[in-house]
Amino acid sequence: MPSTSYPATAVLAALFVGLVVGAGVVAFATPTDLTVSPTSSTAAATGCLGPDESAPTSWVARAPAGDRTTFVFNRTFTHDAPSVRIEGTVEEQADGVYVYRLTTSPDEDSEKPPSEDCTPRTKLDAVVSVPSEYESFTVTVDGEELVTIENDGSNPLFRTLEG
């Protein structure tokens, strides 16, 4: 097979054209406006209500950061079941109106009932992020509204919900 050699300028020109075409494809295919979707996460732990604890207790905090505002929510509550399952969903009811719905149900997989001197209590932590242009953010637990926070310029906020 005969070997073919190309001048260095031709190789460099081909690389340059490839780079320009590739950059043009990336620029054309990359959206200029990114959509910020709401996200959420929950974590919970169940134990016995301590002698120095009271329930329910709740708080919410708001932390704005650029195109997202993050809400951190905590609730400690008692219940009859030895353990509960918690599900959280965030939805946009109308433009800029977000609702974080938490639902609880008895955990049927709970292995044993608590002792007689134990009042079951669960500590729930949740984190929800929504677009910073939100109009309002509401937290509900089992259909009961706990708090609604209006967008007042997205300053940091900490608020207790009982008492």
JSON list of N, CA and C in Angstrom, two decimals, residues 63-120:
[
{"chain": "A", "resi": 63, "resn": "ALA", "atom": "N", "xyz": [-34.00, 29.39, 51.76]},
{"chain": "A", "resi": 63, "resn": "ALA", "atom": "CA", "xyz": [-32.65, 29.79, 51.36]},
{"chain": "A", "resi": 63, "resn": "ALA", "atom": "C", "xyz": [-32.63, 30.04, 49.85]},
{"chain": "A", "resi": 64, "resn": "PRO", "atom": "N", "xyz": [-32.70, 31.31, 49.43]},
{"chain": "A", "resi": 64, "resn": "PRO", "atom": "CA", "xyz": [-32.64, 31.61, 48.00]},
{"chain": "A", "resi": 64, "resn": "PRO", "atom": "C", "xyz": [-31.22, 31.47, 47.48]},
{"chain": "A", "resi": 65, "resn": "ALA", "atom": "N", "xyz": [-31.10, 30.99, 46.23]},
{"chain": "A", "resi": 65, "resn": "ALA", "atom": "CA", "xyz": [-29.78, 30.84, 45.61]},
{"chain": "A", "resi": 65, "resn": "ALA", "atom": "C", "xyz": [-29.94, 30.90, 44.10]},
{"chain": "A", "resi": 66, "resn": "GLY", "atom": "N", "xyz": [-29.79, 32.06, 43.53]},
{"chain": "A", "resi": 66, "resn": "GLY", "atom": "CA", "xyz": [-29.86, 32.20, 42.07]},
{"chain": "A", "resi": 66, "resn": "GLY", "atom": "C", "xyz": [-31.24, 31.91, 41.52]},
{"chain": "A", "resi": 67, "resn": "ASP", "atom": "N", "xyz": [-31.31, 30.93, 40.61]},
{"chain": "A", "resi": 67, "resn": "ASP", "atom": "CA", "xyz": [-32.59, 30.63, 39.97]},
{"chain": "A", "resi": 67, "resn": "ASP", "atom": "C", "xyz": [-33.43, 29.63, 40.76]},
{"chain": "A", "resi": 68, "resn": "ARG", "atom": "N", "xyz": [-32.96, 29.20, 41.95]},
{"chain": "A", "resi": 68, "resn": "ARG", "atom": "CA", "xyz": [-33.70, 28.25, 42.80]},
{"chain": "A", "resi": 68, "resn": "ARG", "atom": "C", "xyz": [-33.83, 28.82, 44.20]},
{"chain": "A", "resi": 69, "resn": "THR", "atom": "N", "xyz": [-34.95, 28.49, 44.82]},
{"chain": "A", "resi": 69, "resn": "THR", "atom": "CA", "xyz": [-35.13, 28.76, 46.24]},
{"chain": "A", "resi": 69, "resn": "THR", "atom": "C", "xyz": [-35.37, 27.42, 46.91]},
{"chain": "A", "resi": 70, "resn": "THR", "atom": "N", "xyz": [-34.62, 27.15, 47.96]},
{"chain": "A", "resi": 70, "resn": "THR", "atom": "CA", "xyz": [-34.73, 25.88, 48.67]},
{"chain": "A", "resi": 70, "resn": "THR", "atom": "C", "xyz": [-35.41, 26.11, 50.01]},
{"chain": "A", "resi": 71, "resn": "PHE", "atom": "N", "xyz": [-36.37, 25.24, 50.31]},
{"chain": "A", "resi": 71, "resn": "PHE", "atom": "CA", "xyz": [-37.07, 25.25, 51.59]},
{"chain": "A", "resi": 71, "resn": "PHE", "atom": "C", "xyz": [-36.66, 23.99, 52.34]},
{"chain": "A", "resi": 72, "resn": "VAL", "atom": "N", "xyz": [-36.35, 24.17, 53.62]},
{"chain": "A", "resi": 72, "resn": "VAL", "atom": "CA", "xyz": [-36.03, 23.05, 54.50]},
{"chain": "A", "resi": 72, "resn": "VAL", "atom": "C", "xyz": [-37.15, 23.01, 55.54]},
{"chain": "A", "resi": 73, "resn": "PHE", "atom": "N", "xyz": [-37.72, 21.83, 55.74]},
{"chain": "A", "resi": 73, "resn": "PHE", "atom": "CA", "xyz": [-38.88, 21.68, 56.61]},
{"chain": "A", "resi": 73, "resn": "PHE", "atom": "C", "xyz": [-38.60, 20.57, 57.61]},
{"chain": "A", "resi": 74, "resn": "ASN", "atom": "N", "xyz": [-38.98, 20.79, 58.85]},
{"chain": "A", "resi": 74, "resn": "ASN", "atom": "CA", "xyz": [-38.83, 19.78, 59.90]},
{"chain": "A", "resi": 74, "resn": "ASN", "atom": "C", "xyz": [-40.13, 19.70, 60.68]},
{"chain": "A", "resi": 75, "resn": "ARG", "atom": "N", "xyz": [-40.56, 18.48, 61.00]},
{"chain": "A", "resi": 75, "resn": "ARG", "atom": "CA", "xyz": [-41.76, 18.28, 61.82]},
{"chain": "A", "resi": 75, "resn": "ARG", "atom": "C", "xyz": [-41.54, 17.06, 62.69]},
{"chain": "A", "resi": 76, "resn": "THR", "atom": "N", "xyz": [-41.80, 17.22, 63.99]},
{"chain": "A", "resi": 76, "resn": "THR", "atom": "CA", "xyz": [-41.80, 16.11, 64.94]},
{"chain": "A", "resi": 76, "resn": "THR", "atom": "C", "xyz": [-43.24, 15.93, 65.38]},
{"chain": "A", "resi": 77, "resn": "PHE", "atom": "N", "xyz": [-43.76, 14.71, 65.25]},
{"chain": "A", "resi": 77, "resn": "PHE", "atom": "CA", "xyz": [-45.16, 14.46, 65.60]},
{"chain": "A", "resi": 77, "resn": "PHE", "atom": "C", "xyz": [-45.32, 13.07, 66.20]},
{"chain": "A", "resi": 78, "resn": "THR", "atom": "N", "xyz": [-46.36, 12.91, 67.00]},
{"chain": "A", "resi": 78, "resn": "THR", "atom": "CA", "xyz": [-46.68, 11.61, 67.60]},
{"chain": "A", "resi": 78, "resn": "THR", "atom": "C", "xyz": [-47.79, 10.95, 66.79]},
{"chain": "A", "resi": 79, "resn": "HIS", "atom": "N", "xyz": [-47.90, 9.64, 66.98]},
{"chain": "A", "resi": 79, "resn": "HIS", "atom": "CA", "xyz": [-48.93, 8.87, 66.27]},
{"chain": "A", "resi": 79, "resn": "HIS", "atom": "C", "xyz": [-49.20, 7.59, 67.03]},
{"chain": "A", "resi": 80, "resn": "ASP", "atom": "N", "xyz": [-50.31, 6.94, 66.68]},
{"chain": "A", "resi": 80, "resn": "ASP", "atom": "CA", "xyz": [-50.70, 5.70, 67.35]},
{"chain": "A", "resi": 80, "resn": "ASP", "atom": "C", "xyz": [-49.96, 4.48, 66.82]},
{"chain": "A", "resi": 81, "resn": "ALA", "atom": "N", "xyz": [-49.72, 4.44, 65.52]},
{"chain": "A", "resi": 81, "resn": "ALA", "atom": "CA", "xyz": [-49.04, 3.30, 64.92]},
{"chain": "A", "resi": 81, "resn": "ALA", "atom": "C", "xyz": [-47.59, 3.25, 65.39]},
{"chain": "A", "resi": 82, "resn": "PRO", "atom": "N", "xyz": [-47.02, 2.06, 65.52]},
{"chain": "A", "resi": 82, "resn": "PRO", "atom": "CA", "xyz": [-45.62, 1.97, 65.94]},
{"chain": "A", "resi": 82, "resn": "PRO", "atom": "C", "xyz": [-44.67, 2.68, 64.99]},
{"chain": "A", "resi": 83, "resn": "SER", "atom": "N", "xyz": [-45.03, 2.71, 63.71]},
{"chain": "A", "resi": 83, "resn": "SER", "atom": "CA", "xyz": [-44.19, 3.34, 62.70]},
{"chain": "A", "resi": 83, "resn": "SER", "atom": "C", "xyz": [-45.11, 3.85, 61.59]},
{"chain": "A", "resi": 84, "resn": "VAL", "atom": "N", "xyz": [-44.65, 4.88, 60.87]},
{"chain": "A", "resi": 84, "resn": "VAL", "atom": "CA", "xyz": [-45.44, 5.43, 59.76]},
{"chain": "A", "resi": 84, "resn": "VAL", "atom": "C", "xyz": [-44.61, 5.52, 58.49]},
{"chain": "A", "resi": 85, "resn": "ARG", "atom": "N", "xyz": [-45.31, 5.47, 57.37]},
{"chain": "A", "resi": 85, "resn": "ARG", "atom": "CA", "xyz": [-44.71, 5.73, 56.06]},
{"chain": "A", "resi": 85, "resn": "ARG", "atom": "C", "xyz": [-45.04, 7.17, 55.71]},
{"chain": "A", "resi": 86, "resn": "ILE", "atom": "N", "xyz": [-44.09, 7.85, 55.10]},
{"chain": "A", "resi": 86, "resn": "ILE", "atom": "CA", "xyz": [-44.30, 9.25, 54.71]},
{"chain": "A", "resi": 86, "resn": "ILE", "atom": "C", "xyz": [-43.96, 9.39, 53.23]},
{"chain": "A", "resi": 87, "resn": "GLU", "atom": "N", "xyz": [-44.87, 10.03, 52.51]},
{"chain": "A", "resi": 87, "resn": "GLU", "atom": "CA", "xyz": [-44.62, 10.32, 51.10]},
{"chain": "A", "resi": 87, "resn": "GLU", "atom": "C", "xyz": [-44.77, 11.82, 50.90]},
{"chain": "A", "resi": 88, "resn": "GLY", "atom": "N", "xyz": [-43.87, 12.38, 50.10]},
{"chain": "A", "resi": 88, "resn": "GLY", "atom": "CA", "xyz": [-43.92, 13.81, 49.82]},
{"chain": "A", "resi": 88, "resn": "GLY", "atom": "C", "xyz": [-43.88, 14.07, 48.33]},
{"chain": "A", "resi": 89, "resn": "THR", "atom": "N", "xyz": [-44.76, 14.96, 47.87]},
{"chain": "A", "resi": 89, "resn": "THR", "atom": "CA", "xyz": [-44.77, 15.36, 46.47]},
{"chain": "A", "resi": 89, "resn": "THR", "atom": "C", "xyz": [-44.87, 16.87, 46.40]},
{"chain": "A", "resi": 90, "resn": "VAL", "atom": "N", "xyz": [-44.19, 17.46, 45.45]},
{"chain": "A", "resi": 90, "resn": "VAL", "atom": "CA", "xyz": [-44.29, 18.90, 45.23]},
{"chain": "A", "resi": 90, "resn": "VAL", "atom": "C", "xyz": [-44.92, 19.10, 43.86]},
{"chain": "A", "resi": 91, "resn": "GLU", "atom": "N", "xyz": [-45.90, 19.99, 43.81]},
{"chain": "A", "resi": 91, "resn": "GLU", "atom": "CA", "xyz": [-46.57, 20.25, 42.53]},
{"chain": "A", "resi": 91, "resn": "GLU", "atom": "C", "xyz": [-46.83, 21.73, 42.37]},
{"chain": "A", "resi": 92, "resn": "GLU", "atom": "N", "xyz": [-46.93, 22.14, 41.13]},
{"chain": "A", "resi": 92, "resn": "GLU", "atom": "CA", "xyz": [-47.26, 23.52, 40.82]},
{"chain": "A", "resi": 92, "resn": "GLU", "atom": "C", "xyz": [-48.75, 23.57, 40.52]},
{"chain": "A", "resi": 93, "resn": "GLN", "atom": "N", "xyz": [-49.55, 24.15, 41.44]},
{"chain": "A", "resi": 93, "resn": "GLN", "atom": "CA", "xyz": [-51.00, 24.20, 41.27]},
{"chain": "A", "resi": 93, "resn": "GLN", "atom": "C", "xyz": [-51.40, 25.20, 40.20]},
{"chain": "A", "resi": 94, "resn": "ALA", "atom": "N", "xyz": [-50.72, 26.31, 40.15]},
{"chain": "A", "resi": 94, "resn": "ALA", "atom": "CA", "xyz": [-50.93, 27.36, 39.15]},
{"chain": "A", "resi": 94, "resn": "ALA", "atom": "C", "xyz": [-49.55, 27.97, 38.92]},
{"chain": "A", "resi": 95, "resn": "ASP", "atom": "N", "xyz": [-49.45, 28.90, 37.98]},
{"chain": "A", "resi": 95, "resn": "ASP", "atom": "CA", "xyz": [-48.15, 29.53, 37.71]},
{"chain": "A", "resi": 95, "resn": "ASP", "atom": "C", "xyz": [-47.54, 30.10, 38.98]},
{"chain": "A", "resi": 96, "resn": "GLY", "atom": "N", "xyz": [-46.42, 29.52, 39.41]},
{"chain": "A", "resi": 96, "resn": "GLY", "atom": "CA", "xyz": [-45.70, 30.04, 40.57]},
{"chain": "A", "resi": 96, "resn": "GLY", "atom": "C", "xyz": [-46.27, 29.67, 41.92]},
{"chain": "A", "resi": 97, "resn": "VAL", "atom": "N", "xyz": [-47.34, 28.88, 41.97]},
{"chain": "A", "resi": 97, "resn": "VAL", "atom": "CA", "xyz": [-47.97, 28.48, 43.24]},
{"chain": "A", "resi": 97, "resn": "VAL", "atom": "C", "xyz": [-47.62, 27.00, 43.47]},
{"chain": "A", "resi": 98, "resn": "TYR", "atom": "N", "xyz": [-46.72, 26.76, 44.43]},
{"chain": "A", "resi": 98, "resn": "TYR", "atom": "CA", "xyz": [-46.23, 25.41, 44.70]},
{"chain": "A", "resi": 98, "resn": "TYR", "atom": "C", "xyz": [-46.80, 24.89, 46.03]},
{"chain": "A", "resi": 99, "resn": "VAL", "atom": "N", "xyz": [-47.17, 23.60, 46.02]},
{"chain": "A", "resi": 99, "resn": "VAL", "atom": "CA", "xyz": [-47.68, 22.94, 47.22]},
{"chain": "A", "resi": 99, "resn": "VAL", "atom": "C", "xyz": [-46.85, 21.68, 47.44]},
{"chain": "A", "resi": 100, "resn": "TYR", "atom": "N", "xyz": [-46.33, 21.56, 48.66]},
{"chain": "A", "resi": 100, "resn": "TYR", "atom": "CA", "xyz": [-45.61, 20.36, 49.06]},
{"chain": "A", "resi": 100, "resn": "TYR", "atom": "C", "xyz": [-46.54, 19.56, 49.95]},
{"chain": "A", "resi": 101, "resn": "ARG", "atom": "N", "xyz": [-47.00, 18.40, 49.44]},
{"chain": "A", "resi": 101, "resn": "ARG", "atom": "CA", "xyz": [-47.97, 17.57, 50.14]},
{"chain": "A", "resi": 101, "resn": "ARG", "atom": "C", "xyz": [-47.26, 16.38, 50.77]},
{"chain": "A", "resi": 102, "resn": "LEU", "atom": "N", "xyz": [-47.38, 16.31, 52.09]},
{"chain": "A", "resi": 102, "resn": "LEU", "atom": "CA", "xyz": [-46.85, 15.16, 52.83]},
{"chain": "A", "resi": 102, "resn": "LEU", "atom": "C", "xyz": [-48.03, 14.34, 53.32]},
{"chain": "A", "resi": 103, "resn": "THR", "atom": "N", "xyz": [-47.97, 13.04, 53.09]},
{"chain": "A", "resi": 103, "resn": "THR", "atom": "CA", "xyz": [-49.02, 12.15, 53.58]},
{"chain": "A", "resi": 103, "resn": "THR", "atom": "C", "xyz": [-48.38, 11.07, 54.44]},
{"chain": "A", "resi": 104, "resn": "THR", "atom": "N", "xyz": [-49.05, 10.74, 55.53]},
{"chain": "A", "resi": 104, "resn": "THR", "atom": "CA", "xyz": [-48.56, 9.69, 56.42]},
{"chain": "A", "resi": 104, "resn": "THR", "atom": "C", "xyz": [-49.58, 8.55, 56.45]},
{"chain": "A", "resi": 105, "resn": "SER", "atom": "N", "xyz": [-49.07, 7.36, 56.65]},
{"chain": "A", "resi": 105, "resn": "SER", "atom": "CA", "xyz": [-49.93, 6.18, 56.81]},
{"chain": "A", "resi": 105, "resn": "SER", "atom": "C", "xyz": [-49.20, 5.19, 57.70]},
{"chain": "A", "resi": 106, "resn": "PRO", "atom": "N", "xyz": [-49.96, 4.35, 58.43]},
{"chain": "A", "resi": 106, "resn": "PRO", "atom": "CA", "xyz": [-49.29, 3.35, 59.26]},
{"chain": "A", "resi": 106, "resn": "PRO", "atom": "C", "xyz": [-48.40, 2.45, 58.42]},
{"chain": "A", "resi": 107, "resn": "ASP", "atom": "N", "xyz": [-47.26, 2.12, 58.96]},
{"chain": "A", "resi": 107, "resn": "ASP", "atom": "CA", "xyz": [-46.33, 1.21, 58.29]},
{"chain": "A", "resi": 107, "resn": "ASP", "atom": "C", "xyz": [-46.74, -0.21, 58.63]},
{"chain": "A", "resi": 108, "resn": "GLU", "atom": "N", "xyz": [-47.34, -0.88, 57.68]},
{"chain": "A", "resi": 108, "resn": "GLU", "atom": "CA", "xyz": [-47.82, -2.25, 57.91]},
{"chain": "A", "resi": 108, "resn": "GLU", "atom": "C", "xyz": [-46.67, -3.24, 58.11]},
{"chain": "A", "resi": 109, "resn": "ASP", "atom": "N", "xyz": [-45.47, -2.87, 57.72]},
{"chain": "A", "resi": 109, "resn": "ASP", "atom": "CA", "xyz": [-44.32, -3.76, 57.86]},
{"chain": "A", "resi": 109, "resn": "ASP", "atom": "C", "xyz": [-43.63, -3.61, 59.22]},
{"chain": "A", "resi": 110, "resn": "SER", "atom": "N", "xyz": [-44.19, -2.80, 60.09]},
{"chain": "A", "resi": 110, "resn": "SER", "atom": "CA", "xyz": [-43.60, -2.60, 61.41]},
{"chain": "A", "resi": 110, "resn": "SER", "atom": "C", "xyz": [-43.55, -3.94, 62.14]},
{"chain": "A", "resi": 111, "resn": "GLU", "atom": "N", "xyz": [-42.41, -4.23, 62.73]},
{"chain": "A", "resi": 111, "resn": "GLU", "atom": "CA", "xyz": [-42.20, -5.56, 63.30]},
{"chain": "A", "resi": 111, "resn": "GLU", "atom": "C", "xyz": [-42.86, -5.79, 64.65]},
{"chain": "A", "resi": 112, "resn": "LYS", "atom": "N", "xyz": [-42.88, -4.78, 65.51]},
{"chain": "A", "resi": 112, "resn": "LYS", "atom": "CA", "xyz": [-43.48, -5.01, 66.83]},
{"chain": "A", "resi": 112, "resn": "LYS", "atom": "C", "xyz": [-44.07, -3.72, 67.36]},
{"chain": "A", "resi": 113, "resn": "PRO", "atom": "N", "xyz": [-45.05, -3.83, 68.21]},
{"chain": "A", "resi": 113, "resn": "PRO", "atom": "CA", "xyz": [-45.65, -2.63, 68.80]},
{"chain": "A", "resi": 113, "resn": "PRO", "atom": "C", "xyz": [-44.70, -2.02, 69.82]},
{"chain": "A", "resi": 114, "resn": "PRO", "atom": "N", "xyz": [-44.84, -0.72, 70.06]},
{"chain": "A", "resi": 114, "resn": "PRO", "atom": "CA", "xyz": [-43.96, -0.08, 71.05]},
{"chain": "A", "resi": 114, "resn": "PRO", "atom": "C", "xyz": [-44.34, -0.54, 72.47]},
{"chain": "A", "resi": 115, "resn": "SER", "atom": "N", "xyz": [-43.43, -0.35, 73.39]},
{"chain": "A", "resi": 115, "resn": "SER", "atom": "CA", "xyz": [-43.72, -0.70, 74.78]},
{"chain": "A", "resi": 115, "resn": "SER", "atom": "C", "xyz": [-44.80, 0.24, 75.33]},
{"chain": "A", "resi": 116, "resn": "GLU", "atom": "N", "xyz": [-45.39, -0.14, 76.45]},
{"chain": "A", "resi": 116, "resn": "GLU", "atom": "CA", "xyz": [-46.48, 0.65, 77.02]},
{"chain": "A", "resi": 116, "resn": "GLU", "atom": "C", "xyz": [-46.06, 2.06, 77.42]},
{"chain": "A", "resi": 117, "resn": "ASP", "atom": "N", "xyz": [-44.79, 2.23, 77.79]},
{"chain": "A", "resi": 117, "resn": "ASP", "atom": "CA", "xyz": [-44.33, 3.56, 78.20]},
{"chain": "A", "resi": 117, "resn": "ASP", "atom": "C", "xyz": [-43.77, 4.38, 77.03]},
{"chain": "A", "resi": 118, "resn": "CYS", "atom": "N", "xyz": [-44.02, 3.94, 75.81]},
{"chain": "A", "resi": 118, "resn": "CYS", "atom": "CA", "xyz": [-43.51, 4.63, 74.63]},
{"chain": "A", "resi": 118, "resn": "CYS", "atom": "C", "xyz": [-44.66, 5.26, 73.84]},
{"chain": "A", "resi": 119, "resn": "THR", "atom": "N", "xyz": [-44.54, 6.55, 73.63]},
{"chain": "A", "resi": 119, "resn": "THR", "atom": "CA", "xyz": [-45.43, 7.24, 72.69]},
{"chain": "A", "resi": 119, "resn": "THR", "atom": "C", "xyz": [-44.67, 7.38, 71.39]},
{"chain": "A", "resi": 120, "resn": "PRO", "atom": "N", "xyz": [-45.08, 6.67, 70.32]},
{"chain": "A", "resi": 120, "resn": "PRO", "atom": "CA", "xyz": [-44.33, 6.74, 69.07]},
{"chain": "A", "resi": 120, "resn": "PRO", "atom": "C", "xyz": [-44.30, 8.18, 68.52]}
]
